[in-house]
Amino acid sequence: MPPIDFSGVKEQTRRYADEINLRIHRVIEHACFIMGPEVVELEVALASYVGVKHCISVASGTTGLEIALRALGVGPGDEVITVPFTWISTAEVVRLVGARPVFVDIDPHTYTIDVDLLAPAMTEKTRAIIPVSLFGQMPDLERIASIAAERGVPVVEDAAQSFGATRRGRRSAGVTMIGCTSFFPAKPFGCYGDGGALFTSDDDLADKMRAIRTHGGLRRHDHPLLGTNGRLDTMQAAILLAKLPHFEWEVRERERLGARYSASLRPSCVPPVVAPFNTHVYAQYTIRVADREQAAEKLETAGVPTGIYYPKCLHEQPVFSDLGYRIGDFAQSEKASREVLSLPMHPFLTESDQDRIVELVNEFCARECTI
């Protein structure tokens, strides 16, 4: 049997080739490769889609998180609360602005922050909270915002994996003071390189983030802030604009295929849990298995690619060893990191391929896994 595509990027490119090529050639013709008209067009369209006043496109999701913290004035001596079960960018940016990451364990069902542990982790040094919308759904942002508001602490949603998802009808990246997403090619809404965006309805914050993105100023040769080169390439904006008209269909297909997976997998694995009031875009369709390494090896041999997001928690990474955390401090994150396994998921996954994947998972995951 031919191998199954894990992310669907190649098939997406094939299907949308005419629209993508047309957009690319327009950029080549006008030659405004930096901050060209497509950048503004994309920002207007995405702000409307998310339901906020401002979208600020950036060079990557990581760059966006760092810009958000800088705009909020986070720096040396401050603490930023996030989770240890995420990609390193979430905590990396905290260190890059001179602050200290403070980790809070995850809820074992949704893999997002355990909100019950949030308030006890806050101190007088807490200057921001970065909840991560992992694998494609949002945490309980209403409760997080309520706890944060009691101490006047801003919330920045790391929506790198959840663009297109909703909670109580509001779109990911549009619920908190600042939302940040990624357009990495394999994300639910991806470009052909690195890219990302920040979202807010706060006019002052939007101006600060735009200025920081462009070397600290909104006008050329005027630099009131310490900034960076964090701009999104015009070419990437053009590619995203070509894909945008198809995005809602892709979101619906992800939801349908995710539900189809979950209905067919046996108790030998634990399928994703969709929290109440949430929709899920399944940036990764992630199950738990008791015998992960063995199952992954057998699936790969059978032509089914898999991924592990993430095999090691952030408090286990050498770069964060000075924070003083130890193995056992975040039991749910650590358990998840040893059991999670992501299966192929994209809008172009055929039902026959999905049935084949399900059959093999049910065959290879012999031991029951429990949360």
Short mmCIF file of C-alpha atoms in Angstrom, two decimals:
data_model
loop_
_atom_site.label_atom_id
_atom_site.label_comp_id
_atom_site.label_asym_id
_atom_site.label_seq_id
_atom_site.Cartn_x
_atom_site.Cartn_y
_atom_site.Cartn_z
CA MET A 1 0.00 0.00 0.00
CA PRO A 2 1.28 3.52 -0.75
CA PRO A 3 2.30 5.62 2.27
CA ILE A 4 -0.28 8.00 3.67
CA ASP A 5 0.37 11.74 3.76
CA PHE A 6 0.69 13.05 7.31
CA SER A 7 -0.10 16.77 6.83
CA GLY A 8 -1.74 17.11 3.40
CA VAL A 9 0.40 20.10 2.37
CA LYS A 10 1.30 18.63 -1.03
CA GLU A 11 -2.31 17.82 -1.90
CA GLN A 12 -3.47 21.24 -0.78
CA THR A 13 -0.86 22.86 -3.01
CA ARG A 14 -1.97 20.75 -5.97
CA ARG A 15 -5.64 21.63 -5.52
CA TYR A 16 -5.14 25.36 -5.10
CA ALA A 17 -2.25 25.70 -7.55
CA ASP A 18 -3.94 28.07 -10.02
CA GLU A 19 -5.02 30.54 -7.32
CA ILE A 20 -1.69 30.36 -5.53
CA ASN A 21 0.31 30.85 -8.72
CA LEU A 22 -1.82 33.82 -9.74
CA ARG A 23 -1.22 35.49 -6.37
CA ILE A 24 2.51 34.79 -6.52
CA HIS A 25 2.85 36.23 -10.02
CA ARG A 26 1.06 39.41 -8.97
CA VAL A 27 3.67 39.94 -6.27
CA ILE A 28 6.48 39.31 -8.75
CA GLU A 29 4.94 41.84 -11.13
CA HIS A 30 4.53 44.67 -8.62
CA ALA A 31 7.82 43.76 -6.86
CA CYS A 32 6.77 45.08 -3.43
CA PHE A 33 8.29 42.11 -1.66
CA ILE A 34 8.37 43.75 1.78
CA MET A 35 5.14 45.12 3.28
CA GLY A 36 3.39 44.99 -0.07
CA PRO A 37 -0.36 45.47 -0.58
CA GLU A 38 -1.10 41.79 0.07
CA VAL A 39 0.10 42.18 3.66
CA VAL A 40 -2.50 44.85 4.40
CA GLU A 41 -5.18 42.91 2.51
CA LEU A 42 -4.45 39.80 4.56
CA GLU A 43 -4.46 41.68 7.86
CA VAL A 44 -7.86 43.23 7.13
CA ALA A 45 -9.32 39.87 6.09
CA LEU A 46 -7.98 37.99 9.12
CA ALA A 47 -9.03 40.66 11.62
CA SER A 48 -12.55 40.35 10.24
CA TYR A 49 -12.42 36.55 10.34
CA VAL A 50 -11.24 36.43 13.96
CA GLY A 51 -13.58 39.22 15.03
CA VAL A 52 -11.11 41.80 16.35
CA LYS A 53 -10.10 45.32 15.32
CA HIS A 54 -6.47 44.62 14.50
CA CYS A 55 -4.37 41.91 12.89
CA ILE A 56 -0.60 42.44 12.82
CA SER A 57 1.14 39.94 10.57
CA VAL A 58 4.60 38.81 11.69
CA ALA A 59 7.51 36.68 10.56
CA SER A 60 6.57 33.65 12.69
CA GLY A 61 4.43 32.60 15.61
CA THR A 62 7.50 32.75 17.83
CA THR A 63 8.23 36.31 16.75
CA GLY A 64 4.63 37.20 17.45
CA LEU A 65 4.75 35.93 21.03
CA GLU A 66 7.95 37.84 21.71
CA ILE A 67 6.50 41.03 20.23
CA ALA A 68 3.37 40.61 22.38
CA LEU A 69 5.41 40.33 25.57
CA ARG A 70 7.54 43.33 24.60
CA ALA A 71 4.44 45.40 23.88
CA LEU A 72 3.08 44.49 27.33
CA GLY A 73 6.31 45.67 28.94
CA VAL A 74 7.36 42.24 30.24
CA GLY A 75 11.04 42.13 31.11
CA PRO A 76 13.70 41.24 33.68
CA GLY A 77 12.33 40.40 37.12
CA ASP A 78 8.90 39.47 35.76
CA GLU A 79 7.22 36.07 35.63
CA VAL A 80 5.06 34.64 32.85
CA ILE A 81 2.86 31.61 33.50
CA THR A 82 2.48 28.92 30.82
CA VAL A 83 2.52 25.13 30.49
CA PRO A 84 5.46 22.71 30.21
CA PHE A 85 3.69 20.56 27.60
CA THR A 86 4.07 22.66 24.46
CA TRP A 87 6.57 23.58 21.77
CA ILE A 88 9.57 25.44 23.15
CA SER A 89 8.61 28.78 21.56
CA THR A 90 5.99 29.44 24.24
CA ALA A 91 8.57 29.59 27.04
CA GLU A 92 11.54 30.54 24.88
CA VAL A 93 10.13 34.00 24.24
CA VAL A 94 9.71 34.59 27.97
CA ARG A 95 13.44 34.13 28.43
CA LEU A 96 14.21 36.24 25.36
CA VAL A 97 12.57 39.28 26.97
CA GLY A 98 14.42 38.60 30.23
CA ALA A 99 11.53 37.20 32.26
CA ARG A 100 11.12 33.86 34.06
CA PRO A 101 8.77 31.13 32.82
CA VAL A 102 6.55 29.66 35.53
CA PHE A 103 5.01 26.34 34.56
CA VAL A 104 1.54 25.04 35.46
CA ASP A 105 0.48 21.47 34.72
CA ILE A 106 -2.10 20.53 32.10
CA ASP A 107 -5.55 19.04 32.24
CA PRO A 108 -5.03 15.40 31.16
CA HIS A 109 -8.14 15.32 28.97
CA THR A 110 -7.63 18.43 26.85
CA TYR A 111 -3.83 18.91 27.20
CA THR A 112 -4.46 22.60 27.93
CA ILE A 113 -3.65 24.43 31.16
CA ASP A 114 -5.30 23.14 34.34
CA VAL A 115 -7.11 26.32 35.32
CA ASP A 116 -7.51 25.15 38.93
CA LEU A 117 -3.72 25.43 39.30
CA LEU A 118 -3.45 28.92 37.81
CA ALA A 119 -4.24 31.17 40.78
CA PRO A 120 -1.86 29.36 43.19
CA ALA A 121 0.97 29.85 40.69
CA MET A 122 0.51 33.63 40.48
CA THR A 123 2.73 35.97 42.47
CA GLU A 124 3.31 39.70 42.67
CA LYS A 125 5.83 39.17 39.85
CA THR A 126 3.32 37.65 37.42
CA ARG A 127 3.11 39.98 34.42
CA ALA A 128 1.40 37.77 31.82
CA ILE A 129 -0.26 34.40 31.26
CA ILE A 130 0.20 32.42 28.02
CA PRO A 131 -2.37 29.61 27.82
CA VAL A 132 -1.67 27.28 24.90
CA SER A 133 -4.52 26.09 22.69
CA LEU A 134 -2.89 22.74 22.05
CA PHE A 135 -3.62 20.33 19.20
CA GLY A 136 -6.53 22.43 17.93
CA GLN A 137 -8.81 23.53 20.77
CA MET A 138 -8.89 26.34 23.30
CA PRO A 139 -8.73 26.10 27.11
CA ASP A 140 -11.32 27.69 29.38
CA LEU A 141 -10.27 31.21 28.48
CA GLU A 142 -13.22 32.77 30.30
CA ARG A 143 -12.05 31.41 33.66
CA ILE A 144 -8.44 32.24 32.85
CA ALA A 145 -9.37 35.81 31.99
CA SER A 146 -11.42 36.15 35.17
CA ILE A 147 -8.54 34.95 37.38
CA ALA A 148 -6.07 37.16 35.52
CA ALA A 149 -8.32 40.22 35.72
CA GLU A 150 -8.44 40.01 39.51
CA ARG A 151 -4.72 40.87 39.52
CA GLY A 152 -4.65 43.01 36.40
CA VAL A 153 -2.58 40.47 34.45
CA PRO A 154 -2.94 40.31 30.64
CA VAL A 155 -3.59 37.02 28.85
CA VAL A 156 -1.92 36.13 25.54
CA GLU A 157 -3.42 33.08 23.82
CA ASP A 158 -0.87 30.92 22.04
CA ALA A 159 -3.17 29.93 19.20
CA ALA A 160 -0.49 28.46 16.94
CA GLN A 161 -2.40 25.17 16.63
CA SER A 162 -5.99 26.32 16.96
CA PHE A 163 -6.63 28.92 14.25
CA GLY A 164 -10.20 28.36 13.06
CA ALA A 165 -11.40 26.79 16.32
CA THR A 166 -14.10 28.41 18.45
CA ARG A 167 -15.15 28.59 22.08
CA ARG A 168 -18.69 29.70 22.87
CA GLY A 169 -18.85 30.95 19.29
CA ARG A 170 -15.75 33.16 19.51
CA ARG A 171 -12.76 32.36 17.35
CA SER A 172 -9.37 31.37 18.65
CA ALA A 173 -6.93 34.33 18.81
CA GLY A 174 -9.85 36.71 19.31
CA VAL A 175 -10.85 36.08 22.93
CA THR A 176 -7.94 37.37 25.04
CA MET A 177 -6.17 40.73 25.16
CA ILE A 178 -3.74 39.42 22.54
CA GLY A 179 -3.96 36.29 20.42
CA CYS A 180 -1.02 34.91 18.52
CA THR A 181 -1.04 32.28 15.79
CA SER A 182 1.42 30.61 13.43
CA PHE A 183 1.31 30.10 9.68
CA PHE A 184 3.97 27.39 9.65
CA PRO A 185 3.19 25.20 6.59
CA ALA A 186 1.77 22.26 8.55
CA LYS A 187 -0.56 24.40 10.70
CA PRO A 188 -4.32 24.45 9.96
CA PHE A 189 -3.79 27.72 8.04
CA GLY A 190 -0.25 27.67 6.71
CA CYS A 191 1.96 29.48 4.23
CA TYR A 192 5.06 28.28 2.34
CA GLY A 193 7.58 29.26 5.00
CA ASP A 194 7.50 30.88 8.40
CA GLY A 195 4.76 33.33 9.25
CA GLY A 196 2.32 34.33 11.94
CA ALA A 197 -0.05 37.00 13.20
CA LEU A 198 -1.09 38.89 16.32
CA PHE A 199 -4.69 39.87 17.05
CA THR A 200 -6.10 42.49 19.41
CA SER A 201 -8.86 45.06 19.74
CA ASP A 202 -6.68 47.38 21.85
CA ASP A 203 -5.60 50.31 19.67
CA ASP A 204 -2.54 51.23 21.74
CA LEU A 205 -1.28 47.66 21.88
CA ALA A 206 -1.81 47.29 18.14
CA ASP A 207 0.30 50.39 17.46
CA LYS A 208 3.05 49.13 19.77
CA MET A 209 3.12 45.70 18.17
CA ARG A 210 3.19 47.15 14.67
CA ALA A 211 6.06 49.41 15.65
CA ILE A 212 8.06 46.65 17.36
CA ARG A 213 7.54 44.44 14.31
CA THR A 214 9.15 47.08 12.08
CA HIS A 215 12.29 48.10 13.96
CA GLY A 216 10.41 50.03 16.62
CA GLY A 217 8.62 52.62 14.50
CA LEU A 218 5.49 53.21 12.49
CA ARG A 219 7.24 55.68 10.20
CA ARG A 220 10.53 55.22 8.39
CA HIS A 221 13.57 56.70 10.19
CA ASP A 222 11.51 57.26 13.38
CA HIS A 223 12.19 54.65 16.09
CA PRO A 224 10.59 55.45 19.47
CA LEU A 225 10.69 51.79 20.59
CA LEU A 226 13.31 49.06 20.57
CA GLY A 227 12.03 46.79 17.82
CA THR A 228 13.02 44.00 15.52
CA ASN A 229 12.63 42.85 11.93
CA GLY A 230 9.48 40.82 12.44
CA ARG A 231 7.61 41.42 9.19
CA LEU A 232 5.69 38.85 7.17
CA ASP A 233 6.92 38.56 3.58
CA THR A 234 4.51 39.81 0.93
CA MET A 235 4.85 36.49 -0.90
CA GLN A 236 3.66 34.55 2.15
CA ALA A 237 0.73 36.93 2.57
CA ALA A 238 -0.22 36.33 -1.07
CA ILE A 239 -0.15 32.55 -0.58
CA LEU A 240 -2.34 32.82 2.51
CA LEU A 241 -4.82 35.01 0.64
CA ALA A 242 -5.10 32.33 -2.04
CA LYS A 243 -5.86 29.72 0.60
CA LEU A 244 -8.24 31.80 2.73
CA PRO A 245 -11.41 31.24 0.64
CA HIS A 246 -11.01 27.49 1.19
CA PHE A 247 -10.24 27.65 4.89
CA GLU A 248 -13.75 27.27 6.31
CA TRP A 249 -14.29 24.15 4.21
CA GLU A 250 -10.99 22.79 5.54
CA VAL A 251 -12.04 23.50 9.13
CA ARG A 252 -15.31 21.62 8.62
CA GLU A 253 -13.46 18.67 7.09
CA ARG A 254 -11.02 18.56 9.98
CA GLU A 255 -13.92 18.46 12.43
CA ARG A 256 -15.69 15.74 10.43
CA LEU A 257 -12.62 13.57 10.06
CA GLY A 258 -11.67 14.06 13.70
CA ALA A 259 -15.11 12.91 14.84
CA ARG A 260 -14.89 9.97 12.44
CA TYR A 261 -11.55 8.90 13.91
CA SER A 262 -12.87 9.13 17.46
CA ALA A 263 -15.97 7.07 16.68
CA SER A 264 -13.93 4.22 15.21
CA LEU A 265 -10.93 3.84 17.50
CA ARG A 266 -11.11 1.13 20.15
CA PRO A 267 -10.46 1.55 23.89
CA SER A 268 -6.88 0.41 23.32
CA CYS A 269 -6.15 4.09 22.78
CA VAL A 270 -7.56 7.32 24.20
CA PRO A 271 -8.92 9.65 21.49
CA PRO A 272 -8.99 13.44 21.87
CA VAL A 273 -11.60 14.95 24.16
CA VAL A 274 -13.46 18.01 22.88
CA ALA A 275 -14.25 20.24 25.85
CA PRO A 276 -17.78 21.66 26.31
CA PHE A 277 -18.47 24.81 24.27
CA ASN A 278 -15.44 24.09 22.04
CA THR A 279 -14.89 23.22 18.42
CA HIS A 280 -11.66 21.44 17.50
CA VAL A 281 -9.59 21.89 14.31
CA TYR A 282 -7.28 18.92 15.02
CA ALA A 283 -4.03 20.57 14.06
CA GLN A 284 -2.81 17.18 15.22
CA TYR A 285 -5.14 14.26 15.80
CA THR A 286 -3.49 13.02 18.97
CA ILE A 287 -4.27 9.80 20.79
CA ARG A 288 -2.75 8.22 23.89
CA VAL A 289 -1.32 4.72 23.69
CA ALA A 290 0.29 2.64 26.41
CA ASP A 291 2.86 1.08 24.08
CA ARG A 292 3.68 4.14 21.96
CA GLU A 293 7.11 3.24 20.60
CA GLN A 294 6.01 -0.21 19.52
CA ALA A 295 2.77 1.09 17.98
CA ALA A 296 4.54 3.92 16.14
CA GLU A 297 7.14 1.55 14.71
CA LYS A 298 4.49 -0.87 13.45
CA LEU A 299 2.41 1.94 11.93
CA GLU A 300 5.43 3.43 10.15
CA THR A 301 6.34 -0.01 8.76
CA ALA A 302 2.78 -0.31 7.43
CA GLY A 303 3.05 3.05 5.65
CA VAL A 304 1.26 5.19 8.24
CA PRO A 305 3.38 8.15 9.40
CA THR A 306 3.05 9.32 12.98
CA GLY A 307 4.31 12.23 15.06
CA ILE A 308 5.03 12.84 18.73
CA TYR A 309 4.08 16.28 20.06
CA TYR A 310 5.94 16.42 22.44
CA PRO A 311 8.33 13.70 23.65
CA LYS A 312 9.91 15.87 26.34
CA CYS A 313 8.37 18.55 28.57
CA LEU A 314 9.94 21.99 28.76
CA HIS A 315 11.06 21.60 32.37
CA GLU A 316 13.07 18.59 31.17
CA GLN A 317 14.93 20.64 28.56
CA PRO A 318 18.53 21.56 29.45
CA VAL A 319 17.97 25.22 28.60
CA PHE A 320 15.44 25.51 31.46
CA SER A 321 17.36 23.43 34.02
CA ASP A 322 18.15 26.51 36.11
CA LEU A 323 14.45 27.07 36.85
CA GLY A 324 14.70 24.43 39.56
CA TYR A 325 11.97 22.06 38.37
CA ARG A 326 12.39 18.29 38.65
CA ILE A 327 10.91 15.19 37.08
CA GLY A 328 7.63 14.58 38.87
CA ASP A 329 6.73 18.25 39.31
CA PHE A 330 4.21 18.12 36.45
CA ALA A 331 2.80 14.62 36.50
CA GLN A 332 0.09 15.07 33.86
CA SER A 333 2.40 16.77 31.38
CA GLU A 334 5.05 14.12 31.87
CA LYS A 335 2.57 11.25 31.47
CA ALA A 336 1.16 12.81 28.30
CA SER A 337 4.62 13.27 26.82
CA ARG A 338 5.26 9.52 27.21
CA GLU A 339 1.93 8.42 25.70
CA VAL A 340 0.76 10.84 22.99
CA LEU A 341 0.90 9.82 19.35
CA SER A 342 -0.39 11.91 16.45
CA LEU A 343 -2.00 10.28 13.42
CA PRO A 344 -2.33 11.67 9.88
CA MET A 345 -4.84 14.52 9.84
CA HIS A 346 -5.69 16.98 7.09
CA PRO A 347 -8.79 18.00 5.11
CA PHE A 348 -7.80 15.84 2.14
CA LEU A 349 -7.50 12.57 4.06
CA THR A 350 -9.72 10.04 2.29
CA GLU A 351 -12.11 7.88 4.24
CA SER A 352 -10.45 4.76 2.83
CA ASP A 353 -7.05 5.90 4.10
CA GLN A 354 -8.58 6.81 7.43
CA ASP A 355 -10.23 3.39 7.69
CA ARG A 356 -6.88 1.78 7.00
CA ILE A 357 -5.24 3.87 9.75
CA VAL A 358 -7.97 3.01 12.25
CA GLU A 359 -7.72 -0.70 11.47
CA LEU A 360 -3.97 -0.67 12.02
CA VAL A 361 -4.16 1.39 15.23
CA ASN A 362 -6.79 -0.96 16.62
CA GLU A 363 -4.58 -3.90 15.71
CA PHE A 364 -1.25 -2.54 16.97
CA CYS A 365 -2.36 -0.84 20.19
CA ALA A 366 -2.91 -3.97 22.19
CA ARG A 367 -2.73 -2.72 25.77
CA GLU A 368 -5.51 -0.51 27.13
CA CYS A 369 -4.47 3.06 27.92
CA THR A 370 -6.18 5.19 30.54
CA ILE A 371 -5.78 8.83 31.48
#
